[in-house]
mmCIF file of C-alpha atoms in Angstrom:
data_model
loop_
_atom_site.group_PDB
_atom_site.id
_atom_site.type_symbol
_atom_site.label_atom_id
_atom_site.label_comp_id
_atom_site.label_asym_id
_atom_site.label_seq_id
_atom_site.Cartn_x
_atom_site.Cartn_y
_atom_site.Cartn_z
ATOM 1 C CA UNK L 1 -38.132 38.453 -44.480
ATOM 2 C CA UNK L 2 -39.223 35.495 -46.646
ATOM 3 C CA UNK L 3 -42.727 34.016 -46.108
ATOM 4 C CA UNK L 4 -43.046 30.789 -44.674
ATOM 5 C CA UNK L 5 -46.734 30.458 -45.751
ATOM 6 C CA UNK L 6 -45.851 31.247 -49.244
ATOM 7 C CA UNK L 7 -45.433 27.135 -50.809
ATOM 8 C CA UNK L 8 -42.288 28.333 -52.773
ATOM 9 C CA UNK L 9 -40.389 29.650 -49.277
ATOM 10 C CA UNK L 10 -42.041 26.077 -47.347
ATOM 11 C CA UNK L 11 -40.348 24.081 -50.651
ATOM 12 C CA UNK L 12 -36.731 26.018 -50.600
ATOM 13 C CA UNK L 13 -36.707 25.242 -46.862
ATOM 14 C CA UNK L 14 -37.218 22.066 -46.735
ATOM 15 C CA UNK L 15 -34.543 21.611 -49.738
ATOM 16 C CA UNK L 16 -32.307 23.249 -47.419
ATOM 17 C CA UNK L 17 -33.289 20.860 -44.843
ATOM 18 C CA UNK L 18 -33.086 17.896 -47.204
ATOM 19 C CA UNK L 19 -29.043 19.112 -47.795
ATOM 20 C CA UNK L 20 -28.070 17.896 -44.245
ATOM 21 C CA UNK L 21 -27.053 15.008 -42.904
ATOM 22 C CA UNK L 22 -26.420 13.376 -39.382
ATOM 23 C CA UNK L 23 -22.397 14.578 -40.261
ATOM 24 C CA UNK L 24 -22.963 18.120 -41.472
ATOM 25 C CA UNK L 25 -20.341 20.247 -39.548
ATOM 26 C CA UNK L 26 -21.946 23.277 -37.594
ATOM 27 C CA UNK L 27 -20.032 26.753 -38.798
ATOM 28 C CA UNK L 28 -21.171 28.059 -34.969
ATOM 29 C CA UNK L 29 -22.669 27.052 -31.774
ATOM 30 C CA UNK L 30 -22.776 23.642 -29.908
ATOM 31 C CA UNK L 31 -25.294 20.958 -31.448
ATOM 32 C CA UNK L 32 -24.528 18.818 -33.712
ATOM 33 C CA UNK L 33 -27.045 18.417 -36.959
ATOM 34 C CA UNK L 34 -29.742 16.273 -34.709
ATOM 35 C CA UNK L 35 -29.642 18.652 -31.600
ATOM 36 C CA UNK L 36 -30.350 21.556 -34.218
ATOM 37 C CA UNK L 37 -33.155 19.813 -35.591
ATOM 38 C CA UNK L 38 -34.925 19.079 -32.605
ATOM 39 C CA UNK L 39 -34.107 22.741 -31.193
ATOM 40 C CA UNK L 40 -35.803 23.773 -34.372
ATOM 41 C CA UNK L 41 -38.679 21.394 -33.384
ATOM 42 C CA UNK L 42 -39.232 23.126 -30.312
ATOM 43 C CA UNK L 43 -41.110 25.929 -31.872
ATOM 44 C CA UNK L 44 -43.836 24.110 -33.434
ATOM 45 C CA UNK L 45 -43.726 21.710 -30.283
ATOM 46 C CA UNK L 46 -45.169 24.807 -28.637
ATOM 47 C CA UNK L 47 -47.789 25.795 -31.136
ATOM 48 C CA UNK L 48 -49.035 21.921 -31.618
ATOM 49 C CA UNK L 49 -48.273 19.786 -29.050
ATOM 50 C CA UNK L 50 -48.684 21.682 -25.601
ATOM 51 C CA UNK L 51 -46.078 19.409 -24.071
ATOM 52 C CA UNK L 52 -43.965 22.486 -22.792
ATOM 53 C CA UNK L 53 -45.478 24.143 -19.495
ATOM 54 C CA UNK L 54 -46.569 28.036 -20.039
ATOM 55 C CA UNK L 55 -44.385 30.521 -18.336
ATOM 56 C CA UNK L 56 -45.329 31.799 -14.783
ATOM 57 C CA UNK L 57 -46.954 35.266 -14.856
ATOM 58 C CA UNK L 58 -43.053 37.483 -13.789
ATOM 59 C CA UNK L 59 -41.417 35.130 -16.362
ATOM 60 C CA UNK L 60 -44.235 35.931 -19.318
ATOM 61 C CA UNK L 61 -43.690 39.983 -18.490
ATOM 62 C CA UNK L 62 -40.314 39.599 -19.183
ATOM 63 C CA UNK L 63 -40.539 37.462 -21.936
ATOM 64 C CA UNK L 64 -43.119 40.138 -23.767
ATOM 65 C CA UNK L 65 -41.312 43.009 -22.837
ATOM 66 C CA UNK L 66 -37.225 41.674 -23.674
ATOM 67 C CA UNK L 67 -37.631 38.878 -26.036
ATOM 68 C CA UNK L 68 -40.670 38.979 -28.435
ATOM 69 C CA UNK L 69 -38.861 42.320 -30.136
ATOM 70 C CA UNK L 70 -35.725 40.009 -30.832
ATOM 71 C CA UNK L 71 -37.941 36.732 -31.606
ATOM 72 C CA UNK L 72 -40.384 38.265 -33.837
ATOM 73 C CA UNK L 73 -38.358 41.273 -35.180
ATOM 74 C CA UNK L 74 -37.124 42.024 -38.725
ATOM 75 C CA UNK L 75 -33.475 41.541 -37.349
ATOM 76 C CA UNK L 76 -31.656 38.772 -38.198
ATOM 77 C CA UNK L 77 -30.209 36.460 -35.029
ATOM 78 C CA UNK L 78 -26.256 36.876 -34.036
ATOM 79 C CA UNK L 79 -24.057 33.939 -34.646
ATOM 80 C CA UNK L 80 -24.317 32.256 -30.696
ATOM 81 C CA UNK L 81 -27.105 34.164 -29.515
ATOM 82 C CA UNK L 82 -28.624 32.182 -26.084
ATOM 83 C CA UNK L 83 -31.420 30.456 -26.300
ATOM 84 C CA UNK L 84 -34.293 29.995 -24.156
ATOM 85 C CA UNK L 85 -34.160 26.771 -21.433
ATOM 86 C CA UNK L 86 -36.957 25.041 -22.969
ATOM 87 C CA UNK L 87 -34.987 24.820 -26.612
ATOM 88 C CA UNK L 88 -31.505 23.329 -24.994
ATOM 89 C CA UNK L 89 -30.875 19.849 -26.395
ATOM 90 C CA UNK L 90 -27.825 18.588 -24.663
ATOM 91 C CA UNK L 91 -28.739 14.710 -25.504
ATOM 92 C CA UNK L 92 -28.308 12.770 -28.519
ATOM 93 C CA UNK L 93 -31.634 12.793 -30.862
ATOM 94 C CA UNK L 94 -32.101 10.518 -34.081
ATOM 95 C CA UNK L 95 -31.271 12.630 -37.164
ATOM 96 C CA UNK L 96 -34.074 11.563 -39.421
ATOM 97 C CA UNK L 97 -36.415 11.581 -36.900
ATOM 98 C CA UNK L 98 -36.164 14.927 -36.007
ATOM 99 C CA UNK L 99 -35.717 15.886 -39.790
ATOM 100 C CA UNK L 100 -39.233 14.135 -40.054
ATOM 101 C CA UNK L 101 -40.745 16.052 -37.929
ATOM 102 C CA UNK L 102 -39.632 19.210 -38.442
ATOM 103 C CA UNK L 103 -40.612 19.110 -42.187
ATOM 104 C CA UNK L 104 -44.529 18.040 -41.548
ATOM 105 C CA UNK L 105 -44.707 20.645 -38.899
ATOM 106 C CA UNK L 106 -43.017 23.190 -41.553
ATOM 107 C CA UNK L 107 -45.956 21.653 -43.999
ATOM 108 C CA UNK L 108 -48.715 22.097 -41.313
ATOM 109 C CA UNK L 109 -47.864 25.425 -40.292
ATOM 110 C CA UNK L 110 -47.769 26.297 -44.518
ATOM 111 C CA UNK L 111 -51.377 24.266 -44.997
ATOM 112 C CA UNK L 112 -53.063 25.902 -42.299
ATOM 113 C CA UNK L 113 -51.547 29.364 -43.939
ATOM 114 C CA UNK L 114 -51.366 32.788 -41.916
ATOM 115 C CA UNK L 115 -54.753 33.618 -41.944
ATOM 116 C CA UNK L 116 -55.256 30.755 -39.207
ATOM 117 C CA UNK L 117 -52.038 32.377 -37.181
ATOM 118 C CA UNK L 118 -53.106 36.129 -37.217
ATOM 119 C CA UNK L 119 -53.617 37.496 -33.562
ATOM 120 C CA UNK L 120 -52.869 33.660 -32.837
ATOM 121 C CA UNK L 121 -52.058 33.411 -28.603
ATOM 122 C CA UNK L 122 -48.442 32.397 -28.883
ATOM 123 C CA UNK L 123 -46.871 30.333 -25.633
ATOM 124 C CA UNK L 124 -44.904 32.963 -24.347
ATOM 125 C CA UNK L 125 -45.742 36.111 -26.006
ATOM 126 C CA UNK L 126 -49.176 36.844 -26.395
ATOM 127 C CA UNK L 127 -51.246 36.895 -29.703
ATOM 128 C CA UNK L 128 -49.166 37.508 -32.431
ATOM 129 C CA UNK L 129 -49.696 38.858 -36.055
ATOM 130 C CA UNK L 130 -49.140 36.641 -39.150
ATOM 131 C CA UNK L 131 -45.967 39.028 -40.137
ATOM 132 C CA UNK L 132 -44.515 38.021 -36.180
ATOM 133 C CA UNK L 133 -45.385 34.388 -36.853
ATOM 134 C CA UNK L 134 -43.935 34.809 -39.988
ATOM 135 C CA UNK L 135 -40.808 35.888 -38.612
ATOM 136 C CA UNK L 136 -40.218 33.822 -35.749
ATOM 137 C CA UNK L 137 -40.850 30.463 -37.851
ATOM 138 C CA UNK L 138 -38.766 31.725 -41.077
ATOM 139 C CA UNK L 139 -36.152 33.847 -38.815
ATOM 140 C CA UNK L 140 -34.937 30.908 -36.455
ATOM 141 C CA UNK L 141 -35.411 27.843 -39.533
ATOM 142 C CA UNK L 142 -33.003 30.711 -41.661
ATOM 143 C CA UNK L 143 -30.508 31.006 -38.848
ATOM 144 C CA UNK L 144 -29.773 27.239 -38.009
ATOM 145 C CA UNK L 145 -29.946 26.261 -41.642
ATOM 146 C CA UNK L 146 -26.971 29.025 -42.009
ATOM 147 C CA UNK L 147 -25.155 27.662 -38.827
ATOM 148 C CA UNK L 148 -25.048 24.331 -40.678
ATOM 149 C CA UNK L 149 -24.251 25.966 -44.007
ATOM 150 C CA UNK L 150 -27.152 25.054 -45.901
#
């Protein structure tokens, strides 16, 4: 897995990002180029913002015990894999907007570096290492940059 701390893998990300436009045709899934965006936003919404309520104590067991392996794994997501209530985005968002803010989170998370997310309390799973960080930042960016062929 690539290293979203590492400056060179924060740069070739947000090239990819920079590649898309409000009319770039998803290869999978339902959301259109905005909706993915903001999805993608979601993440760091959690880390920075604290705008998303924490999960009750039955729903942050399960959560630990059935999701974290897939979230923070090595493995790569499946084309159409569900997603999580709190990262649906059914309504219409404003393409550069959303492109704005995921790049200076993506820039944030690089500035601050791992160091500053090892054994880092996540929202919904715990602490986490740097290497899970890692991969649920790079992992999910990777996978919706693919659905949208860039």
């Amino acid at each position: 897995m690539k290293n979203i701390f590492d400056p060179t893998v924060t740069t070739e990300i947000i090239s990819r990002i920079n590649k898309l436009d409000a009319g770039t045709k998803r290869q999978w899934g339902k959301m259109n180029a905005a909706q993915m965006l903001a999805h993608c936003n979601v993440t760091y919404e959690l880390v920075y913002d604290k705008i998303h309520p924490k999960p009750n104590t039955l729903k942050s067991f399960i959560l630990k015990i059935f999701v974290k392996p897939v979230v923070v794994g090595e493995k790569p997501y499946k084309k159409d894999s569900p997603t999580a209530p709190e990262f649906k985005v059914n309504d219409d968002k404003i393409f550069e907007t959303e492109k704005g803010r995921l790049i200076n989170y993506i820039l944030k998370t690089q500035e601050l570096g791992a160091a500053k997310f090892h054994n880092k309390e996540s929202h919904s799973f715990g602490a986490l290492t740097k290497d899970e960080w890692n991969n649920l930042f790079y992992k999910h960016l990777d996978h919706h940059l693919n659905q949208f062929g860039v």
